[in-house]
Amino acid sequence: MEMFTAIRSSTLGITIFAVVTAALIAVTQVSTKDRIQKNEREAQAKALYEIVPRDQIDNDMLEDTVSFVAPGLLGHDQPVDAYRARKEGQVIAVILPVTAPDGYSGAINMIVGITRDGSVAGVRVLSHKETPGLGDKVDLKKSDWILSLNDQRNDDDQRASFAVQKDGGRFDQFTGATITPRAVVNATGRALDYFRINKAALLEPKIARAE
């Protein structure tokens, strides 16, 4: 009898321990997820306002968004938000989240700001796994190369040159690392194409549809 009591007590103790442990893990996961989302939002806000400074607009870009799905040109098969910069009510720029799937070490997540006239307002890489000292130069913290995309266009007469120099284009690549800058340049070009196709919807949108 005492043996059964001991076993039952031990089983109950293990069960309680397992329940408490599971609860602690769940709470930790929720807390960690919330913290990660907060950090990502702060990093995204910082990048947005590097492209379009706060003193140049009169709206909150994080709250002025439009949803779209664009698997072909922008690499998203689920709805994501484009951010709009306004001045006196008019959209002066749109910032599109873009994924370049063809980085050297995997996908490169970035945002591309495009002005109302269709030129690049700025590009920022948000996350990547590129090689330190080579491909990571697409990150503004490592190099100012990304600024070479500012004010560029890929209208019909400029499309062929919207590429890295190794592909006959106008943009420098890194010594020993062509794949990463090529991925970023090409993704930026696709973002400009998406903007041109969906310009009316993006500037005064309810929802922008897939291309």
Short mmCIF file of N, CA and C in Angstrom, two decimals, residues 25-204:
data_model
loop_
_atom_site.label_atom_id
_atom_site.label_comp_id
_atom_site.label_asym_id
_atom_site.label_seq_id
_atom_site.Cartn_x
_atom_site.Cartn_y
_atom_site.Cartn_z
N ILE A 25 7.46 27.66 -20.13
CA ILE A 25 7.97 27.71 -21.51
C ILE A 25 7.04 28.52 -22.40
N ALA A 26 5.72 28.30 -22.22
CA ALA A 26 4.74 29.03 -23.03
C ALA A 26 4.82 30.52 -22.76
N VAL A 27 4.90 30.89 -21.47
CA VAL A 27 5.00 32.31 -21.11
C VAL A 27 6.27 32.92 -21.68
N THR A 28 7.38 32.17 -21.58
CA THR A 28 8.66 32.65 -22.11
C THR A 28 8.60 32.85 -23.61
N GLN A 29 7.97 31.89 -24.32
CA GLN A 29 7.86 31.99 -25.77
C GLN A 29 7.04 33.20 -26.18
N VAL A 30 5.92 33.42 -25.48
CA VAL A 30 5.08 34.59 -25.79
C VAL A 30 5.83 35.87 -25.52
N SER A 31 6.52 35.91 -24.37
CA SER A 31 7.28 37.10 -24.02
C SER A 31 8.39 37.36 -25.03
N THR A 32 9.09 36.30 -25.41
CA THR A 32 10.18 36.42 -26.38
C THR A 32 9.65 36.87 -27.74
N LYS A 33 8.53 36.26 -28.17
CA LYS A 33 7.93 36.64 -29.45
C LYS A 33 7.54 38.10 -29.46
N ASP A 34 6.92 38.57 -28.36
CA ASP A 34 6.52 39.98 -28.27
C ASP A 34 7.73 40.90 -28.33
N ARG A 35 8.81 40.49 -27.63
CA ARG A 35 10.03 41.30 -27.62
C ARG A 35 10.67 41.35 -29.00
N ILE A 36 10.68 40.20 -29.70
CA ILE A 36 11.24 40.15 -31.05
C ILE A 36 10.43 41.03 -31.98
N GLN A 37 9.10 40.94 -31.90
CA GLN A 37 8.24 41.76 -32.76
C GLN A 37 8.45 43.24 -32.48
N LYS A 38 8.60 43.59 -31.21
CA LYS A 38 8.85 44.98 -30.85
C LYS A 38 10.18 45.46 -31.43
N ASN A 39 11.21 44.62 -31.29
CA ASN A 39 12.53 44.99 -31.81
C ASN A 39 12.50 45.13 -33.34
N GLU A 40 11.78 44.19 -34.00
CA GLU A 40 11.68 44.26 -35.45
C GLU A 40 10.95 45.52 -35.89
N ARG A 41 9.90 45.89 -35.17
CA ARG A 41 9.13 47.09 -35.50
C ARG A 41 9.99 48.34 -35.32
N GLU A 42 10.78 48.36 -34.25
CA GLU A 42 11.66 49.51 -34.00
C GLU A 42 12.73 49.61 -35.09
N ALA A 43 13.30 48.45 -35.48
CA ALA A 43 14.31 48.45 -36.54
C ALA A 43 13.71 48.88 -37.86
N GLN A 44 12.49 48.43 -38.12
CA GLN A 44 11.81 48.79 -39.36
C GLN A 44 11.51 50.28 -39.38
N ALA A 45 11.03 50.82 -38.25
CA ALA A 45 10.73 52.25 -38.17
C ALA A 45 12.00 53.07 -38.41
N LYS A 46 13.11 52.63 -37.82
CA LYS A 46 14.37 53.34 -38.01
C LYS A 46 14.76 53.36 -39.48
N ALA A 47 14.61 52.21 -40.14
CA ALA A 47 14.97 52.13 -41.56
C ALA A 47 14.04 52.98 -42.42
N LEU A 48 12.74 52.96 -42.12
CA LEU A 48 11.78 53.76 -42.88
C LEU A 48 12.15 55.23 -42.85
N TYR A 49 12.47 55.71 -41.64
CA TYR A 49 12.74 57.14 -41.49
C TYR A 49 14.16 57.52 -41.89
N GLU A 50 15.01 56.53 -42.15
CA GLU A 50 16.29 56.84 -42.79
C GLU A 50 16.05 57.15 -44.27
N ILE A 51 15.08 56.46 -44.86
CA ILE A 51 14.78 56.69 -46.27
C ILE A 51 13.99 57.97 -46.47
N VAL A 52 12.96 58.17 -45.66
CA VAL A 52 12.16 59.40 -45.72
C VAL A 52 12.16 60.01 -44.33
N PRO A 53 12.99 61.02 -44.07
CA PRO A 53 13.09 61.61 -42.74
C PRO A 53 11.76 62.16 -42.24
N ARG A 54 11.57 62.07 -40.94
CA ARG A 54 10.32 62.51 -40.32
C ARG A 54 10.01 63.97 -40.62
N ASP A 55 11.05 64.82 -40.70
CA ASP A 55 10.79 66.26 -40.87
C ASP A 55 10.36 66.60 -42.30
N GLN A 56 10.33 65.60 -43.19
CA GLN A 56 9.90 65.84 -44.56
C GLN A 56 8.46 65.43 -44.81
N ILE A 57 7.83 64.83 -43.81
CA ILE A 57 6.46 64.35 -43.98
C ILE A 57 5.61 64.76 -42.78
N ASP A 58 4.31 64.60 -42.92
CA ASP A 58 3.42 64.97 -41.82
C ASP A 58 2.46 63.84 -41.43
N ASN A 59 2.86 62.60 -41.68
CA ASN A 59 2.07 61.45 -41.23
C ASN A 59 2.97 60.43 -40.56
N ASP A 60 2.35 59.42 -39.95
CA ASP A 60 3.09 58.31 -39.33
C ASP A 60 3.09 57.16 -40.32
N MET A 61 4.22 56.88 -40.93
CA MET A 61 4.27 55.84 -41.96
C MET A 61 3.90 54.47 -41.42
N LEU A 62 4.19 54.20 -40.16
CA LEU A 62 3.87 52.89 -39.61
C LEU A 62 2.36 52.68 -39.52
N GLU A 63 1.60 53.76 -39.49
CA GLU A 63 0.15 53.66 -39.41
C GLU A 63 -0.52 53.90 -40.76
N ASP A 64 0.21 54.34 -41.74
CA ASP A 64 -0.35 54.67 -43.06
C ASP A 64 0.14 53.61 -44.05
N THR A 65 -0.59 52.51 -44.12
CA THR A 65 -0.12 51.37 -44.90
C THR A 65 -1.19 50.88 -45.87
N VAL A 66 -0.75 50.06 -46.80
CA VAL A 66 -1.66 49.38 -47.71
C VAL A 66 -1.15 47.96 -47.90
N SER A 67 -2.06 46.99 -47.86
CA SER A 67 -1.67 45.59 -47.99
C SER A 67 -1.61 45.17 -49.44
N PHE A 68 -0.67 44.27 -49.74
CA PHE A 68 -0.58 43.75 -51.10
C PHE A 68 0.08 42.37 -51.07
N VAL A 69 -0.11 41.65 -52.16
CA VAL A 69 0.54 40.35 -52.35
C VAL A 69 1.25 40.41 -53.68
N ALA A 70 2.53 40.11 -53.68
CA ALA A 70 3.29 40.21 -54.93
C ALA A 70 4.39 39.16 -54.95
N PRO A 71 4.05 37.90 -55.18
CA PRO A 71 5.07 36.85 -55.15
C PRO A 71 6.09 36.95 -56.27
N GLY A 72 5.67 37.44 -57.44
CA GLY A 72 6.58 37.47 -58.58
C GLY A 72 7.63 38.55 -58.48
N LEU A 73 7.19 39.79 -58.31
CA LEU A 73 8.13 40.91 -58.34
C LEU A 73 8.78 41.19 -56.99
N LEU A 74 8.04 41.02 -55.91
CA LEU A 74 8.58 41.42 -54.61
C LEU A 74 8.86 40.24 -53.68
N GLY A 75 8.50 39.05 -54.08
CA GLY A 75 8.87 37.87 -53.31
C GLY A 75 7.98 37.55 -52.13
N HIS A 76 6.73 38.06 -52.12
CA HIS A 76 5.83 37.79 -51.00
C HIS A 76 4.59 37.05 -51.49
N ASP A 77 4.36 35.85 -50.96
CA ASP A 77 3.15 35.12 -51.34
C ASP A 77 2.06 35.25 -50.28
N GLN A 78 2.33 36.05 -49.25
CA GLN A 78 1.34 36.39 -48.25
C GLN A 78 1.22 37.91 -48.18
N PRO A 79 0.06 38.43 -47.73
CA PRO A 79 -0.10 39.88 -47.67
C PRO A 79 0.96 40.55 -46.78
N VAL A 80 1.53 41.62 -47.25
CA VAL A 80 2.45 42.44 -46.47
C VAL A 80 2.04 43.90 -46.66
N ASP A 81 2.62 44.78 -45.86
CA ASP A 81 2.23 46.19 -45.90
C ASP A 81 3.27 47.04 -46.61
N ALA A 82 2.79 47.91 -47.48
CA ALA A 82 3.60 48.99 -48.03
C ALA A 82 3.33 50.22 -47.17
N TYR A 83 4.35 51.04 -47.00
CA TYR A 83 4.24 52.22 -46.14
C TYR A 83 4.23 53.48 -47.00
N ARG A 84 3.36 54.42 -46.65
CA ARG A 84 3.22 55.62 -47.45
C ARG A 84 3.69 56.85 -46.68
N ALA A 85 4.45 57.68 -47.34
CA ALA A 85 4.91 58.95 -46.77
C ALA A 85 4.08 60.08 -47.40
N ARG A 86 3.48 60.91 -46.56
CA ARG A 86 2.61 61.99 -47.06
C ARG A 86 3.12 63.36 -46.65
N LYS A 87 2.84 64.30 -47.51
CA LYS A 87 3.08 65.70 -47.20
C LYS A 87 1.84 66.47 -47.63
N GLU A 88 1.21 67.12 -46.66
CA GLU A 88 -0.02 67.86 -46.91
C GLU A 88 -1.06 66.98 -47.60
N GLY A 89 -1.13 65.74 -47.14
CA GLY A 89 -2.14 64.81 -47.62
C GLY A 89 -1.77 64.02 -48.85
N GLN A 90 -0.79 64.46 -49.59
CA GLN A 90 -0.40 63.76 -50.82
C GLN A 90 0.69 62.75 -50.54
N VAL A 91 0.56 61.55 -51.11
CA VAL A 91 1.61 60.54 -50.98
C VAL A 91 2.80 60.97 -51.82
N ILE A 92 3.94 61.17 -51.16
CA ILE A 92 5.14 61.60 -51.87
C ILE A 92 6.12 60.45 -52.09
N ALA A 93 5.93 59.37 -51.35
CA ALA A 93 6.79 58.20 -51.51
C ALA A 93 6.10 56.98 -50.94
N VAL A 94 6.45 55.82 -51.47
CA VAL A 94 5.95 54.54 -50.99
C VAL A 94 7.15 53.67 -50.67
N ILE A 95 7.11 52.98 -49.54
CA ILE A 95 8.20 52.09 -49.17
C ILE A 95 7.69 50.66 -49.19
N LEU A 96 8.31 49.85 -50.03
CA LEU A 96 7.88 48.48 -50.27
C LEU A 96 8.82 47.48 -49.60
N PRO A 97 8.29 46.52 -48.85
CA PRO A 97 9.14 45.42 -48.36
C PRO A 97 9.40 44.45 -49.51
N VAL A 98 10.65 44.09 -49.67
CA VAL A 98 11.06 43.25 -50.81
C VAL A 98 11.97 42.14 -50.30
N THR A 99 11.79 40.95 -50.85
CA THR A 99 12.70 39.85 -50.54
C THR A 99 13.45 39.46 -51.80
N ALA A 100 14.77 39.53 -51.72
CA ALA A 100 15.63 39.03 -52.80
C ALA A 100 15.96 37.58 -52.46
N PRO A 101 15.42 36.62 -53.19
CA PRO A 101 15.61 35.22 -52.82
C PRO A 101 16.98 34.65 -53.20
N ASP A 102 17.74 35.41 -53.98
CA ASP A 102 18.94 34.87 -54.61
C ASP A 102 20.24 35.46 -54.06
N GLY A 103 20.25 35.75 -52.77
CA GLY A 103 21.51 36.15 -52.15
C GLY A 103 22.48 34.97 -52.13
N TYR A 104 23.74 35.25 -51.86
CA TYR A 104 24.76 34.20 -51.85
C TYR A 104 24.47 33.15 -50.78
N SER A 105 23.97 33.60 -49.61
CA SER A 105 23.72 32.69 -48.49
C SER A 105 22.24 32.58 -48.14
N GLY A 106 21.38 32.98 -49.05
CA GLY A 106 19.95 32.88 -48.78
C GLY A 106 19.22 34.18 -49.09
N ALA A 107 17.99 34.27 -48.61
CA ALA A 107 17.15 35.43 -48.89
C ALA A 107 17.68 36.68 -48.20
N ILE A 108 17.52 37.81 -48.88
CA ILE A 108 17.88 39.11 -48.33
C ILE A 108 16.59 39.92 -48.21
N ASN A 109 16.25 40.29 -46.99
CA ASN A 109 15.04 41.07 -46.75
C ASN A 109 15.39 42.55 -46.70
N MET A 110 14.65 43.34 -47.45
CA MET A 110 14.99 44.75 -47.59
C MET A 110 13.73 45.58 -47.77
N ILE A 111 13.89 46.89 -47.71
CA ILE A 111 12.81 47.79 -48.05
C ILE A 111 13.32 48.75 -49.12
N VAL A 112 12.43 49.08 -50.06
CA VAL A 112 12.78 49.96 -51.17
C VAL A 112 11.81 51.15 -51.16
N GLY A 113 12.34 52.34 -50.96
CA GLY A 113 11.52 53.53 -51.02
C GLY A 113 11.51 54.09 -52.43
N ILE A 114 10.32 54.43 -52.92
CA ILE A 114 10.16 54.93 -54.29
C ILE A 114 9.36 56.22 -54.25
N THR A 115 9.89 57.26 -54.86
CA THR A 115 9.21 58.55 -54.85
C THR A 115 8.04 58.54 -55.82
N ARG A 116 7.21 59.54 -55.69
CA ARG A 116 6.03 59.64 -56.53
C ARG A 116 6.36 59.63 -58.02
N ASP A 117 7.55 60.16 -58.36
CA ASP A 117 7.92 60.22 -59.78
C ASP A 117 8.58 58.93 -60.28
N GLY A 118 8.71 57.93 -59.39
CA GLY A 118 9.22 56.63 -59.83
C GLY A 118 10.72 56.44 -59.69
N SER A 119 11.39 57.28 -58.93
CA SER A 119 12.82 57.09 -58.69
C SER A 119 13.03 56.53 -57.29
N VAL A 120 14.22 55.96 -57.06
CA VAL A 120 14.52 55.34 -55.78
C VAL A 120 14.77 56.41 -54.71
N ALA A 121 13.97 56.36 -53.65
CA ALA A 121 14.20 57.27 -52.52
C ALA A 121 15.28 56.72 -51.60
N GLY A 122 15.42 55.42 -51.58
CA GLY A 122 16.44 54.80 -50.74
C GLY A 122 16.16 53.32 -50.58
N VAL A 123 17.18 52.56 -50.25
CA VAL A 123 17.06 51.12 -50.03
C VAL A 123 17.79 50.79 -48.73
N ARG A 124 17.20 49.92 -47.94
CA ARG A 124 17.86 49.44 -46.74
C ARG A 124 17.68 47.93 -46.63
N VAL A 125 18.74 47.24 -46.29
CA VAL A 125 18.69 45.80 -46.03
C VAL A 125 18.35 45.60 -44.56
N LEU A 126 17.28 44.85 -44.29
CA LEU A 126 16.84 44.62 -42.92
C LEU A 126 17.45 43.37 -42.31
N SER A 127 17.61 42.31 -43.12
CA SER A 127 18.21 41.08 -42.61
C SER A 127 18.82 40.29 -43.76
N HIS A 128 19.88 39.57 -43.44
CA HIS A 128 20.57 38.77 -44.45
C HIS A 128 21.51 37.80 -43.76
N LYS A 129 22.07 36.88 -44.53
CA LYS A 129 23.05 35.92 -44.01
C LYS A 129 24.30 35.93 -44.89
N GLU A 130 24.59 37.07 -45.47
CA GLU A 130 25.71 37.15 -46.40
C GLU A 130 27.06 37.11 -45.69
N THR A 131 28.09 36.82 -46.44
CA THR A 131 29.43 36.60 -45.89
C THR A 131 30.01 37.88 -45.27
N PRO A 132 30.40 37.83 -43.99
CA PRO A 132 31.02 39.00 -43.36
C PRO A 132 32.26 39.44 -44.12
N GLY A 133 32.37 40.74 -44.33
CA GLY A 133 33.51 41.30 -45.03
C GLY A 133 33.38 41.30 -46.53
N LEU A 134 32.37 40.62 -47.06
CA LEU A 134 32.14 40.60 -48.51
C LEU A 134 30.69 41.00 -48.80
N GLY A 135 29.79 40.02 -48.79
CA GLY A 135 28.40 40.30 -49.11
C GLY A 135 27.70 41.21 -48.13
N ASP A 136 28.18 41.26 -46.88
CA ASP A 136 27.49 42.08 -45.90
C ASP A 136 27.68 43.58 -46.14
N LYS A 137 28.42 43.94 -47.19
CA LYS A 137 28.58 45.36 -47.51
C LYS A 137 27.30 45.99 -48.06
N VAL A 138 26.28 45.17 -48.31
CA VAL A 138 24.98 45.73 -48.70
C VAL A 138 24.30 46.38 -47.49
N ASP A 139 24.80 46.09 -46.29
CA ASP A 139 24.27 46.67 -45.06
C ASP A 139 24.94 48.04 -44.86
N LEU A 140 24.12 49.08 -44.65
CA LEU A 140 24.65 50.43 -44.50
C LEU A 140 25.62 50.55 -43.34
N LYS A 141 25.48 49.69 -42.34
CA LYS A 141 26.40 49.72 -41.20
C LYS A 141 27.81 49.29 -41.60
N LYS A 142 27.90 48.56 -42.72
CA LYS A 142 29.19 48.04 -43.17
C LYS A 142 29.79 48.83 -44.32
N SER A 143 28.93 49.47 -45.12
CA SER A 143 29.40 50.16 -46.32
C SER A 143 28.32 51.12 -46.78
N ASP A 144 28.73 52.16 -47.52
CA ASP A 144 27.73 53.09 -48.06
C ASP A 144 27.32 52.71 -49.50
N TRP A 145 27.66 51.48 -49.92
CA TRP A 145 27.33 51.04 -51.28
C TRP A 145 25.84 51.19 -51.58
N ILE A 146 24.99 50.86 -50.62
CA ILE A 146 23.54 50.87 -50.84
C ILE A 146 23.05 52.25 -51.26
N LEU A 147 23.79 53.30 -50.89
CA LEU A 147 23.38 54.67 -51.24
C LEU A 147 23.52 54.95 -52.72
N SER A 148 24.27 54.10 -53.43
CA SER A 148 24.43 54.29 -54.88
C SER A 148 23.12 54.06 -55.63
N LEU A 149 22.14 53.46 -54.96
CA LEU A 149 20.85 53.22 -55.57
C LEU A 149 19.92 54.44 -55.49
N ASN A 150 20.27 55.39 -54.63
CA ASN A 150 19.43 56.57 -54.46
C ASN A 150 19.25 57.32 -55.79
N ASP A 151 18.02 57.76 -56.03
CA ASP A 151 17.66 58.60 -57.19
C ASP A 151 17.72 57.86 -58.53
N GLN A 152 17.98 56.56 -58.51
CA GLN A 152 18.07 55.80 -59.75
C GLN A 152 16.68 55.43 -60.27
N ARG A 153 16.60 55.21 -61.59
CA ARG A 153 15.35 54.83 -62.24
C ARG A 153 15.60 53.64 -63.16
N ASN A 154 14.53 52.95 -63.52
CA ASN A 154 14.68 51.90 -64.53
C ASN A 154 13.55 52.01 -65.56
N ASP A 155 13.34 53.23 -66.03
CA ASP A 155 12.38 53.45 -67.10
C ASP A 155 12.84 52.66 -68.33
N ASP A 156 11.99 52.60 -69.33
CA ASP A 156 12.27 51.75 -70.49
C ASP A 156 13.65 52.00 -71.11
N ASP A 157 14.06 53.27 -71.17
CA ASP A 157 15.34 53.58 -71.80
C ASP A 157 16.53 53.33 -70.86
N GLN A 158 16.24 53.01 -69.59
CA GLN A 158 17.31 52.78 -68.62
C GLN A 158 17.32 51.36 -68.07
N ARG A 159 16.37 50.57 -68.51
CA ARG A 159 16.18 49.23 -67.92
C ARG A 159 17.41 48.34 -68.10
N ALA A 160 18.02 48.37 -69.27
CA ALA A 160 19.15 47.48 -69.54
C ALA A 160 20.33 47.76 -68.62
N SER A 161 20.47 49.02 -68.19
CA SER A 161 21.61 49.37 -67.36
C SER A 161 21.32 49.27 -65.86
N PHE A 162 20.09 48.87 -65.51
CA PHE A 162 19.78 48.71 -64.08
C PHE A 162 20.26 47.33 -63.65
N ALA A 163 21.58 47.23 -63.50
CA ALA A 163 22.24 45.96 -63.18
C ALA A 163 23.64 46.28 -62.68
N VAL A 164 24.30 45.27 -62.13
CA VAL A 164 25.69 45.47 -61.71
C VAL A 164 26.57 45.51 -62.95
N GLN A 165 27.75 46.08 -62.81
CA GLN A 165 28.63 46.26 -63.96
C GLN A 165 29.01 44.95 -64.64
N LYS A 166 29.13 43.89 -63.87
CA LYS A 166 29.48 42.59 -64.45
C LYS A 166 28.41 42.11 -65.42
N ASP A 167 27.18 42.59 -65.23
CA ASP A 167 26.07 42.24 -66.12
C ASP A 167 25.80 43.33 -67.14
N GLY A 168 26.75 44.26 -67.29
CA GLY A 168 26.61 45.33 -68.25
C GLY A 168 25.86 46.54 -67.74
N GLY A 169 25.71 46.63 -66.42
CA GLY A 169 24.94 47.72 -65.83
C GLY A 169 25.76 48.84 -65.25
N ARG A 170 25.09 49.71 -64.50
CA ARG A 170 25.71 50.94 -64.00
C ARG A 170 26.17 50.87 -62.54
N PHE A 171 25.88 49.77 -61.85
CA PHE A 171 26.18 49.69 -60.42
C PHE A 171 27.42 48.86 -60.15
N ASP A 172 28.27 49.37 -59.25
CA ASP A 172 29.46 48.63 -58.84
C ASP A 172 29.07 47.33 -58.13
N GLN A 173 29.92 46.33 -58.26
CA GLN A 173 29.79 45.16 -57.41
C GLN A 173 30.99 45.16 -56.47
N PHE A 174 30.99 44.23 -55.51
CA PHE A 174 32.11 44.16 -54.57
C PHE A 174 33.19 43.24 -55.14
N THR A 175 34.42 43.57 -54.88
CA THR A 175 35.51 42.69 -55.29
C THR A 175 35.35 41.33 -54.61
N GLY A 176 35.24 40.30 -55.42
CA GLY A 176 35.10 38.95 -54.89
C GLY A 176 33.70 38.58 -54.46
N ALA A 177 32.73 39.49 -54.68
CA ALA A 177 31.35 39.19 -54.24
C ALA A 177 30.37 39.90 -55.16
N THR A 178 30.00 39.25 -56.23
CA THR A 178 29.06 39.83 -57.18
C THR A 178 27.62 39.41 -56.90
N ILE A 179 27.44 38.20 -56.37
CA ILE A 179 26.09 37.64 -56.22
C ILE A 179 25.22 38.50 -55.32
N THR A 180 25.75 38.98 -54.19
CA THR A 180 24.94 39.74 -53.24
C THR A 180 24.49 41.08 -53.81
N PRO A 181 25.40 41.92 -54.31
CA PRO A 181 24.93 43.19 -54.89
C PRO A 181 24.01 42.98 -56.08
N ARG A 182 24.27 41.93 -56.87
CA ARG A 182 23.37 41.63 -57.99
C ARG A 182 21.95 41.36 -57.48
N ALA A 183 21.84 40.58 -56.41
CA ALA A 183 20.52 40.24 -55.85
C ALA A 183 19.79 41.50 -55.38
N VAL A 184 20.53 42.41 -54.72
CA VAL A 184 19.91 43.63 -54.21
C VAL A 184 19.51 44.57 -55.35
N VAL A 185 20.38 44.73 -56.33
CA VAL A 185 20.07 45.60 -57.48
C VAL A 185 18.87 45.06 -58.24
N ASN A 186 18.87 43.76 -58.51
CA ASN A 186 17.76 43.18 -59.26
C ASN A 186 16.44 43.29 -58.50
N ALA A 187 16.49 43.08 -57.19
CA ALA A 187 15.27 43.19 -56.37
C ALA A 187 14.77 44.64 -56.36
N THR A 188 15.69 45.59 -56.34
CA THR A 188 15.29 47.00 -56.39
C THR A 188 14.63 47.31 -57.73
N GLY A 189 15.19 46.78 -58.80
CA GLY A 189 14.60 46.97 -60.12
C GLY A 189 13.20 46.40 -60.20
N ARG A 190 12.99 45.23 -59.58
CA ARG A 190 11.66 44.63 -59.59
C ARG A 190 10.67 45.47 -58.78
N ALA A 191 11.17 46.08 -57.69
CA ALA A 191 10.30 46.95 -56.89
C ALA A 191 9.86 48.16 -57.72
N LEU A 192 10.78 48.71 -58.50
CA LEU A 192 10.42 49.84 -59.37
C LEU A 192 9.39 49.40 -60.42
N ASP A 193 9.54 48.20 -60.93
CA ASP A 193 8.57 47.67 -61.89
C ASP A 193 7.19 47.55 -61.23
N TYR A 194 7.18 47.01 -60.01
CA TYR A 194 5.91 46.85 -59.30
C TYR A 194 5.25 48.20 -59.07
N PHE A 195 6.05 49.18 -58.68
CA PHE A 195 5.49 50.51 -58.45
C PHE A 195 4.90 51.09 -59.73
N ARG A 196 5.62 50.93 -60.83
CA ARG A 196 5.14 51.47 -62.10
C ARG A 196 3.81 50.83 -62.51
N ILE A 197 3.70 49.52 -62.32
CA ILE A 197 2.48 48.79 -62.70
C ILE A 197 1.31 49.17 -61.79
N ASN A 198 1.60 49.37 -60.50
CA ASN A 198 0.54 49.58 -59.52
C ASN A 198 0.53 50.99 -58.93
N LYS A 199 1.09 51.95 -59.66
CA LYS A 199 1.28 53.29 -59.13
C LYS A 199 -0.01 53.91 -58.62
N ALA A 200 -1.07 53.85 -59.40
CA ALA A 200 -2.32 54.50 -59.00
C ALA A 200 -2.84 53.90 -57.69
N ALA A 201 -2.79 52.58 -57.59
CA ALA A 201 -3.30 51.91 -56.39
C ALA A 201 -2.44 52.20 -55.16
N LEU A 202 -1.13 52.31 -55.37
CA LEU A 202 -0.23 52.55 -54.24
C LEU A 202 -0.29 53.98 -53.74
N LEU A 203 -0.51 54.93 -54.63
CA LEU A 203 -0.51 56.32 -54.21
C LEU A 203 -1.81 56.72 -53.51
N GLU A 204 -2.92 56.13 -53.94
CA GLU A 204 -4.19 56.40 -53.25
C GLU A 204 -4.92 55.07 -53.11
#
